[in-house]
Short mmCIF file of C-alpha atoms in Angstrom, two decimals:
data_model
loop_
_atom_site.label_atom_id
_atom_site.label_comp_id
_atom_site.label_asym_id
_atom_site.label_seq_id
_atom_site.Cartn_x
_atom_site.Cartn_y
_atom_site.Cartn_z
CA MET A 344 -39.35 -95.09 -107.18
CA GLU A 345 -39.17 -91.35 -106.63
CA GLY A 346 -38.76 -90.24 -103.03
CA LEU A 347 -37.38 -93.49 -101.67
CA VAL A 348 -33.99 -93.81 -100.01
CA PRO A 349 -31.42 -95.23 -102.50
CA VAL A 350 -31.07 -98.98 -102.13
CA GLN A 351 -28.52 -101.68 -102.77
CA ARG A 352 -29.39 -104.99 -104.40
CA LEU A 353 -27.71 -108.07 -102.98
CA SER A 354 -27.83 -111.50 -104.66
CA ILE A 355 -26.81 -114.51 -102.58
CA LYS A 356 -26.65 -118.17 -103.65
CA VAL A 357 -28.12 -120.67 -101.19
CA ALA A 358 -25.56 -123.24 -100.05
CA SER A 359 -27.84 -126.31 -100.31
CA PRO A 360 -29.69 -126.36 -103.69
CA SER A 361 -31.23 -129.77 -102.95
CA LEU A 362 -33.44 -128.16 -100.33
CA TYR A 363 -35.33 -126.03 -102.87
CA ARG A 364 -36.86 -126.57 -106.28
CA CYS A 365 -36.50 -122.91 -107.26
CA ASN A 366 -33.44 -121.21 -108.71
CA ASN A 367 -32.02 -120.86 -105.23
CA SER A 368 -31.36 -117.15 -105.30
CA VAL A 369 -32.47 -114.47 -102.90
CA SER A 370 -32.99 -110.79 -103.59
CA ILE A 371 -32.86 -108.36 -100.64
CA ARG A 372 -33.49 -104.60 -100.92
CA ARG A 373 -31.97 -102.59 -98.03
CA SER A 374 -31.46 -98.91 -97.53
CA ILE A 375 -27.91 -97.61 -97.32
CA SER A 376 -28.63 -96.33 -93.83
CA GLY A 377 -29.18 -99.88 -92.61
CA PHE A 378 -32.98 -99.81 -92.10
CA ALA A 379 -34.89 -102.52 -93.99
CA MET A 380 -37.09 -100.83 -96.61
CA ASP A 381 -38.35 -103.81 -98.57
CA ARG A 382 -37.64 -107.49 -99.15
CA LYS A 383 -38.33 -109.51 -102.25
CA ARG A 384 -37.94 -113.26 -102.01
CA ASN A 385 -38.51 -115.69 -104.87
CA PHE A 386 -38.79 -118.75 -102.65
CA ARG A 387 -40.93 -119.66 -99.69
CA ALA A 388 -38.57 -121.43 -97.33
CA PRO A 389 -36.36 -119.25 -95.09
CA SER A 390 -32.65 -119.33 -95.78
CA GLN A 391 -29.83 -119.04 -93.31
CA PHE A 392 -29.11 -115.61 -94.78
CA SER A 393 -32.69 -114.34 -94.31
CA ILE A 394 -32.64 -115.29 -90.64
CA ARG A 395 -29.33 -113.52 -90.13
CA ALA A 396 -30.63 -110.50 -92.02
CA GLN A 397 -33.67 -110.30 -89.75
CA GLN A 398 -31.45 -110.66 -86.68
CA SER A 399 -29.24 -107.87 -88.00
CA ASP A 400 -32.28 -105.66 -88.59
CA LEU A 401 -33.50 -106.30 -85.05
CA LYS A 402 -30.12 -105.35 -83.57
CA GLU A 403 -30.02 -102.17 -85.65
CA SER A 404 -33.56 -101.31 -84.59
CA LEU A 405 -32.69 -101.79 -80.91
CA ALA A 406 -29.57 -99.67 -81.34
CA VAL A 407 -31.63 -96.87 -82.85
CA SER A 408 -34.17 -97.18 -80.04
CA SER A 409 -31.39 -97.01 -77.44
CA SER A 410 -29.94 -93.97 -79.17
CA SER A 411 -33.35 -92.31 -79.10
CA VAL A 412 -33.63 -92.90 -75.34
CA GLU A 413 -30.17 -91.43 -74.81
CA ASP A 414 -31.13 -88.37 -76.87
CA LYS A 415 -34.25 -87.84 -74.76
CA GLY A 416 -32.18 -88.24 -71.60
CA ASN A 417 -29.73 -85.59 -72.76
CA VAL A 418 -32.60 -83.23 -73.61
CA LEU A 419 -33.90 -83.69 -70.06
CA ARG A 420 -30.44 -83.02 -68.61
CA ILE A 421 -30.21 -79.83 -70.65
CA LYS A 422 -33.63 -78.64 -69.43
CA GLU A 423 -32.76 -79.39 -65.79
CA TRP A 424 -29.46 -77.56 -66.16
CA GLU A 425 -31.20 -74.57 -67.74
CA VAL A 426 -33.66 -74.43 -64.82
CA GLU A 427 -30.69 -74.27 -62.42
CA MET A 428 -29.17 -71.48 -64.49
CA TYR A 429 -32.44 -69.50 -64.47
CA GLN A 430 -32.66 -69.92 -60.69
CA GLU A 431 -29.10 -68.64 -60.38
CA GLU A 432 -29.93 -65.64 -62.58
CA LEU A 433 -32.95 -64.87 -60.38
CA ALA A 434 -30.80 -65.03 -57.25
CA ILE A 435 -28.18 -62.73 -58.78
CA SER A 436 -30.88 -60.22 -59.76
CA GLN A 437 -31.91 -60.06 -56.08
CA GLY A 438 -28.35 -59.40 -54.95
CA ILE A 439 -27.76 -62.93 -53.62
CA ARG A 440 -24.04 -63.66 -53.74
CA ILE A 441 -24.18 -67.15 -52.26
CA ARG A 442 -24.20 -69.79 -54.99
CA ARG A 443 -26.44 -72.72 -54.11
CA LYS A 444 -24.34 -75.32 -55.94
CA PRO A 445 -20.83 -75.58 -57.41
CA PRO A 446 -20.54 -74.26 -61.00
CA SER A 447 -21.33 -76.98 -63.52
CA LYS A 448 -20.64 -77.39 -67.22
CA ALA A 449 -23.50 -77.45 -69.69
CA PRO A 450 -24.63 -80.91 -70.87
CA LEU A 451 -23.29 -82.12 -74.21
CA GLY A 452 -24.97 -80.40 -77.12
CA TYR A 453 -26.25 -77.39 -75.18
CA SER A 454 -26.94 -74.25 -77.18
CA GLY A 455 -28.92 -71.47 -75.56
CA PRO A 456 -29.04 -68.23 -73.62
CA PHE A 457 -26.36 -69.24 -71.09
CA GLU A 458 -23.77 -70.13 -73.72
CA LEU A 459 -21.83 -66.86 -73.35
CA ARG A 460 -21.64 -66.91 -69.55
CA LEU A 461 -20.59 -70.50 -68.97
CA HIS A 462 -18.01 -70.55 -66.20
CA ASN A 463 -17.91 -66.77 -66.16
CA ASN A 464 -14.63 -66.89 -64.24
CA ASP A 465 -16.57 -68.48 -61.36
CA ALA A 466 -14.41 -70.20 -58.80
CA ASP A 467 -14.99 -73.94 -58.54
CA SER A 468 -14.46 -73.77 -54.78
CA PRO A 469 -16.69 -71.98 -52.19
CA ARG A 470 -15.99 -68.27 -51.83
CA ASN A 471 -16.92 -68.12 -48.12
CA ILE A 472 -17.99 -70.37 -45.26
CA LEU A 473 -21.73 -69.86 -45.82
CA GLU A 474 -21.39 -70.91 -49.45
CA GLU A 475 -19.38 -73.97 -48.41
CA ILE A 476 -22.06 -74.97 -45.90
CA THR A 477 -24.81 -74.38 -48.47
CA TRP A 478 -23.13 -76.64 -51.03
CA TYR A 479 -22.70 -79.35 -48.43
CA LYS A 480 -26.33 -79.06 -47.32
CA ASP A 481 -27.55 -79.72 -50.84
CA VAL A 482 -25.74 -83.07 -50.83
CA GLU A 483 -26.57 -83.91 -47.21
CA VAL A 484 -30.29 -83.20 -47.60
CA SER A 485 -30.51 -85.35 -50.74
CA ARG A 486 -29.10 -88.25 -48.74
CA MET A 487 -31.38 -87.65 -45.76
CA LYS A 488 -34.47 -87.45 -47.97
CA GLU A 489 -33.82 -90.99 -49.18
CA LEU A 490 -33.81 -92.24 -45.59
CA ASN A 491 -36.79 -90.13 -44.51
CA PRO A 492 -39.26 -89.63 -47.40
CA LEU A 493 -41.49 -86.57 -47.23
CA ASP A 494 -44.68 -88.67 -47.08
CA VAL A 495 -43.39 -90.34 -43.91
CA LEU A 496 -42.53 -86.98 -42.35
CA LYS A 497 -45.98 -85.58 -43.11
CA LYS A 498 -47.59 -88.47 -41.28
CA ALA A 499 -45.21 -87.98 -38.35
CA VAL A 500 -46.15 -84.28 -38.18
CA GLU A 501 -49.81 -85.24 -37.78
CA ASP A 502 -48.92 -87.15 -34.59
CA ALA A 503 -46.44 -84.58 -33.26
CA PRO A 504 -47.28 -82.52 -30.15
CA PRO A 505 -48.37 -78.90 -30.71
CA THR A 506 -45.71 -76.21 -31.06
CA ARG A 507 -45.01 -73.55 -28.42
CA ASP A 508 -45.46 -69.84 -29.19
CA PHE A 509 -41.94 -68.68 -30.08
CA VAL A 510 -42.89 -65.07 -30.97
CA GLY A 511 -45.20 -64.78 -27.97
CA ALA A 512 -42.44 -65.94 -25.60
CA LEU A 513 -40.10 -63.20 -26.86
CA ARG A 514 -42.75 -60.51 -26.46
CA MET A 515 -43.55 -61.65 -22.92
CA ALA A 516 -39.89 -61.70 -21.91
CA HIS A 517 -39.35 -58.20 -23.29
CA LYS A 518 -42.35 -56.94 -21.36
CA ARG A 519 -41.37 -58.78 -18.15
CA THR A 520 -37.71 -57.74 -17.99
CA GLY A 521 -37.53 -54.50 -19.96
CA PHE A 522 -34.63 -56.07 -21.88
CA PRO A 523 -34.62 -57.73 -25.30
CA GLY A 524 -35.98 -61.28 -25.03
CA LEU A 525 -33.10 -63.77 -24.95
CA ILE A 526 -32.73 -66.60 -27.46
CA ALA A 527 -29.91 -68.55 -25.83
CA GLU A 528 -27.96 -70.77 -28.21
CA VAL A 529 -27.01 -74.36 -27.49
CA LYS A 530 -23.80 -74.55 -29.51
CA LYS A 531 -20.73 -76.72 -29.11
CA ALA A 532 -18.55 -75.25 -31.86
CA SER A 533 -18.41 -72.87 -34.83
CA PRO A 534 -16.27 -72.66 -37.99
CA SER A 535 -14.75 -69.34 -36.88
CA ARG A 536 -14.16 -70.10 -33.17
CA GLY A 537 -13.67 -73.86 -33.08
CA ILE A 538 -14.75 -75.77 -29.95
CA LEU A 539 -16.60 -73.49 -27.54
CA LYS A 540 -17.36 -76.03 -24.82
CA GLU A 541 -15.50 -79.30 -24.35
CA ASN A 542 -17.82 -80.96 -21.82
CA PHE A 543 -20.92 -80.39 -23.91
CA ASP A 544 -24.24 -81.63 -22.53
CA PRO A 545 -27.04 -80.03 -24.57
CA VAL A 546 -29.83 -80.87 -22.11
CA GLU A 547 -27.88 -79.59 -19.10
CA ILE A 548 -27.03 -76.35 -20.93
CA ALA A 549 -30.63 -75.89 -22.07
CA GLN A 550 -31.95 -76.35 -18.55
CA ALA A 551 -29.43 -73.82 -17.19
CA TYR A 552 -30.44 -71.31 -19.88
CA GLU A 553 -34.11 -71.71 -19.00
CA LYS A 554 -33.40 -71.28 -15.32
CA GLY A 555 -31.33 -68.18 -16.09
CA GLY A 556 -34.24 -66.42 -17.79
CA ALA A 557 -33.95 -67.31 -21.49
CA ALA A 558 -37.22 -66.78 -23.34
CA CYS A 559 -36.36 -69.23 -26.14
CA LEU A 560 -33.51 -71.53 -27.13
CA SER A 561 -31.61 -71.91 -30.40
CA VAL A 562 -30.27 -75.40 -31.08
CA LEU A 563 -27.57 -75.97 -33.70
CA THR A 564 -28.46 -79.06 -35.74
CA ASP A 565 -25.60 -78.96 -38.26
CA GLN A 566 -23.12 -81.71 -37.46
CA LYS A 567 -20.21 -81.10 -39.83
CA TYR A 568 -19.49 -77.43 -39.15
CA PHE A 569 -21.01 -76.83 -35.69
CA GLN A 570 -20.88 -80.33 -34.17
CA GLY A 571 -24.59 -80.17 -33.46
CA GLY A 572 -27.36 -82.56 -34.39
CA PHE A 573 -31.09 -83.13 -34.52
CA GLU A 574 -30.65 -85.57 -31.65
CA ASN A 575 -29.82 -82.55 -29.46
CA LEU A 576 -33.06 -80.87 -30.46
CA GLU A 577 -35.02 -84.04 -29.69
CA ALA A 578 -33.26 -84.58 -26.36
CA ILE A 579 -33.96 -81.04 -25.15
CA ARG A 580 -37.61 -81.25 -26.13
CA SER A 581 -37.98 -84.67 -24.49
CA ALA A 582 -36.30 -83.48 -21.27
CA GLY A 583 -39.22 -81.22 -20.47
CA VAL A 584 -37.61 -77.85 -21.23
CA LYS A 585 -40.51 -75.43 -21.67
CA CYS A 586 -38.72 -72.74 -23.70
CA PRO A 587 -39.74 -72.73 -27.40
CA LEU A 588 -36.96 -74.12 -29.59
CA LEU A 589 -35.44 -72.64 -32.76
CA CYS A 590 -33.96 -75.22 -35.11
CA LYS A 591 -30.72 -73.50 -36.19
CA GLU A 592 -30.19 -75.17 -39.55
CA PHE A 593 -29.17 -73.99 -43.02
CA VAL A 594 -32.41 -74.49 -44.93
CA VAL A 595 -32.10 -75.12 -48.68
CA ASP A 596 -35.07 -77.45 -49.16
CA PRO A 597 -38.71 -77.50 -47.91
CA TRP A 598 -38.11 -81.06 -46.69
CA GLN A 599 -35.95 -79.64 -43.87
CA ILE A 600 -38.91 -77.70 -42.47
CA TYR A 601 -40.96 -80.89 -42.07
CA TYR A 602 -37.99 -82.73 -40.62
CA ALA A 603 -37.38 -80.00 -38.03
CA ARG A 604 -41.04 -80.12 -37.02
CA THR A 605 -40.88 -83.87 -36.39
CA LYS A 606 -37.80 -83.37 -34.17
CA GLY A 607 -39.47 -80.89 -31.81
CA ALA A 608 -38.78 -77.48 -33.37
CA ASP A 609 -41.09 -74.53 -32.69
CA ALA A 610 -39.28 -72.21 -35.12
CA VAL A 611 -36.79 -72.41 -37.99
CA LEU A 612 -34.12 -70.14 -39.46
CA LEU A 613 -34.38 -68.84 -43.05
CA ILE A 614 -31.30 -67.03 -44.40
CA ALA A 615 -32.00 -64.29 -46.97
CA ALA A 616 -28.40 -64.47 -48.21
CA VAL A 617 -29.14 -67.98 -49.51
CA LEU A 618 -32.86 -67.98 -50.40
CA THR A 619 -34.68 -65.99 -53.07
CA ASP A 620 -37.81 -63.99 -52.26
CA LEU A 621 -40.00 -66.65 -53.87
CA GLU A 622 -38.35 -69.41 -51.84
CA ILE A 623 -38.77 -67.47 -48.59
CA THR A 624 -42.44 -66.86 -49.41
CA PHE A 625 -43.01 -70.55 -50.11
CA LEU A 626 -41.17 -71.68 -46.98
CA LEU A 627 -43.16 -69.21 -44.86
CA LYS A 628 -46.37 -70.84 -46.10
CA ILE A 629 -45.08 -74.25 -45.05
CA CYS A 630 -44.11 -72.85 -41.64
CA LYS A 631 -47.58 -71.41 -41.19
CA LYS A 632 -49.14 -74.73 -42.18
CA LEU A 633 -46.99 -76.54 -39.58
CA SER A 634 -47.50 -73.84 -36.88
CA LEU A 635 -43.81 -72.96 -36.90
CA ALA A 636 -42.36 -69.48 -36.44
CA ALA A 637 -39.70 -68.33 -38.91
CA LEU A 638 -36.70 -66.18 -38.08
CA VAL A 639 -35.62 -64.58 -41.36
CA GLU A 640 -31.98 -63.50 -41.15
CA VAL A 641 -30.42 -60.56 -43.04
CA HIS A 642 -26.88 -59.18 -43.21
CA ASP A 643 -27.13 -55.92 -45.15
CA GLU A 644 -29.50 -53.19 -46.32
CA ARG A 645 -30.39 -54.89 -49.58
CA GLU A 646 -31.45 -58.07 -47.81
CA MET A 647 -33.44 -56.03 -45.30
CA GLY A 648 -35.26 -54.28 -48.16
CA ARG A 649 -36.07 -57.63 -49.78
CA VAL A 650 -37.41 -59.11 -46.54
CA LEU A 651 -39.61 -56.10 -45.80
CA GLY A 652 -41.21 -56.62 -49.20
CA ILE A 653 -42.36 -60.15 -48.26
CA GLU A 654 -45.69 -60.60 -46.52
CA GLY A 655 -46.08 -62.65 -43.36
CA ILE A 656 -42.72 -62.08 -41.66
CA GLU A 657 -42.85 -61.41 -37.90
CA LEU A 658 -39.23 -62.06 -36.91
CA VAL A 659 -36.21 -60.48 -38.60
CA GLY A 660 -32.72 -61.32 -37.43
CA ILE A 661 -29.83 -58.94 -38.13
CA ASN A 662 -26.53 -60.80 -38.24
CA ASN A 663 -23.64 -58.49 -37.41
CA ARG A 664 -21.09 -60.89 -38.89
CA SER A 665 -19.81 -60.22 -42.42
CA LEU A 666 -20.22 -63.17 -44.77
CA GLU A 667 -17.07 -62.28 -46.67
CA THR A 668 -14.63 -61.43 -43.86
CA PHE A 669 -16.37 -62.99 -40.83
CA GLU A 670 -15.63 -59.77 -38.96
CA VAL A 671 -18.27 -58.64 -36.45
CA ASP A 672 -19.58 -55.09 -36.16
CA ILE A 673 -22.65 -54.51 -33.96
CA SER A 674 -23.16 -51.08 -35.53
CA ASN A 675 -24.60 -53.04 -38.46
CA THR A 676 -27.79 -53.45 -36.42
CA LYS A 677 -28.15 -49.71 -35.95
CA LYS A 678 -27.43 -49.01 -39.62
CA LEU A 679 -30.11 -51.43 -40.85
CA LEU A 680 -32.75 -50.03 -38.48
CA GLU A 681 -32.32 -46.42 -39.47
CA GLY A 682 -34.56 -44.53 -41.90
CA GLU A 683 -37.32 -46.16 -43.93
CA HIS A 684 -36.52 -49.72 -42.89
CA GLY A 685 -36.84 -48.87 -39.21
CA ARG A 686 -40.10 -47.02 -39.81
CA GLN A 687 -41.65 -50.01 -41.62
CA ILE A 688 -40.58 -52.39 -38.85
CA ARG A 689 -42.13 -50.22 -36.16
CA GLU A 690 -45.37 -49.78 -38.12
CA ARG A 691 -45.69 -53.52 -38.62
CA ASP A 692 -44.73 -54.29 -35.00
CA MET A 693 -42.10 -56.77 -36.13
CA ILE A 694 -39.58 -58.22 -33.69
CA VAL A 695 -35.97 -57.58 -34.67
CA VAL A 696 -33.41 -60.01 -33.26
CA GLY A 697 -29.82 -58.83 -32.81
CA GLU A 698 -27.30 -61.57 -33.66
CA SER A 699 -23.51 -61.95 -33.22
CA GLY A 700 -20.99 -59.87 -31.31
CA LEU A 701 -23.01 -59.42 -28.11
CA PHE A 702 -20.85 -59.97 -25.02
CA THR A 703 -21.54 -57.21 -22.47
CA PRO A 704 -24.40 -55.18 -20.96
CA ASP A 705 -23.20 -52.24 -23.09
CA ASP A 706 -23.62 -54.34 -26.25
CA ILE A 707 -27.17 -55.24 -25.20
CA ALA A 708 -27.96 -51.59 -24.41
CA TYR A 709 -26.57 -50.48 -27.80
CA VAL A 710 -28.70 -52.82 -29.93
CA GLN A 711 -31.76 -52.24 -27.75
CA ALA A 712 -31.45 -48.48 -28.34
CA ALA A 713 -31.22 -49.24 -32.06
CA GLY A 714 -34.62 -50.96 -31.90
CA VAL A 715 -34.18 -54.69 -31.26
CA LYS A 716 -36.65 -56.50 -29.01
CA ALA A 717 -34.75 -59.79 -28.87
CA VAL A 718 -31.15 -61.02 -29.03
CA LEU A 719 -29.67 -64.35 -30.07
CA VAL A 720 -26.55 -65.11 -28.03
CA GLY A 721 -24.38 -68.21 -27.93
CA GLU A 722 -20.64 -67.90 -27.49
CA SER A 723 -20.58 -65.39 -24.62
CA ILE A 724 -22.78 -67.57 -22.38
CA VAL A 725 -22.16 -71.16 -23.50
CA LYS A 726 -18.45 -70.82 -22.67
CA GLN A 727 -19.24 -69.97 -19.03
CA ASN A 728 -18.88 -72.68 -16.41
CA ASP A 729 -22.26 -71.56 -15.12
CA PRO A 730 -24.48 -70.48 -18.05
CA GLU A 731 -27.06 -69.11 -15.62
CA LYS A 732 -24.52 -66.66 -14.22
CA GLY A 733 -23.34 -65.99 -17.78
CA ILE A 734 -26.81 -64.69 -18.67
CA ALA A 735 -26.87 -62.41 -15.63
CA GLY A 736 -23.46 -61.07 -16.61
CA LEU A 737 -24.59 -60.43 -20.19
CA PHE A 738 -27.53 -58.27 -19.09
CA GLY A 739 -25.92 -56.73 -16.02
CA ARG A 740 -28.47 -58.24 -13.69
CA ASN A 741 -30.52 -61.36 -13.01
CA ILE A 742 -33.35 -61.74 -15.53
CA SER A 743 -34.60 -65.11 -14.32
CA HIS A 744 -38.21 -65.65 -13.20
CA THR A 745 -37.14 -65.97 -9.53
#
């Protein structure tokens, strides 16, 4: 018949003719491809061959079904991979050099717009410490999300105590002392400096900082690279320290914002070198919903320009440490606050936080003259036997409330 798949005709003799009164032959029409198209039997009783034929057809049908599922799965993998590639392209277009994940090969059968730039001489290993941390965070957060589902965190947030005013505390400290408000960092170690304090008691350090005049505290929660932890954040909050707390974490997922809130954070860090403008905007909305402040950190002029184009930012941190070389240059703060950027910041009454490389009263005076109203300091005070005296030494005088 025209249009049908070509068929083969098989003729099989039944082994036991006494069972049937017919001529004991069977005629089966099957397509070459293996799918049953039609069957013509000239007897009523089933033969051993017909049962086996039906079993064979069932197996072939299941195999085809399984193949179809695998095909759909590969299509999904291709789409997910393409989404990651589009996100990477968006980040590159915004000058973001930090890759969020290790380079990956396209799924089998991929053909599309990224075909020509697959593994465009990209290194399979991290190009700097921030990229290494970012890659690790992606894996770590995936594991933590399984243990602490977002729905559970949202319920925990509803029962959490109210946050303290992080931005307000910095403004009050600046007004009270005439110096930039101090965000004192509770930090045991860093990738560049190693162990900063052997006998590390986060609560004791936090209490000393508060007594020494710190307006707010920054608590490192990364365990692998900074030997911190969310348990430190919880312990400091539970100990009755009144200073608002910044959760110093490398945020790559909205889940981390909710988790930080449940652990006692009043503010979180968002790094422009890692996050796209759209991601920062979305995370800011979550922060606002959870009554959290957000310190958005920049390293260069391009990142500063991006951040100033995003609505709703009150705190901008300027990190004086190079991502590529890890060298510190506090003149970076002055450079980023000159010209149009500085004018916009003053008009919008934003608080600029100077970060990294601040060790002496001259350093504080330099960044304050450049336009900062707050400073984030860790190493130069946490290494002191008496952090309270370390703060006085940093500013050149006692800035405590007493």
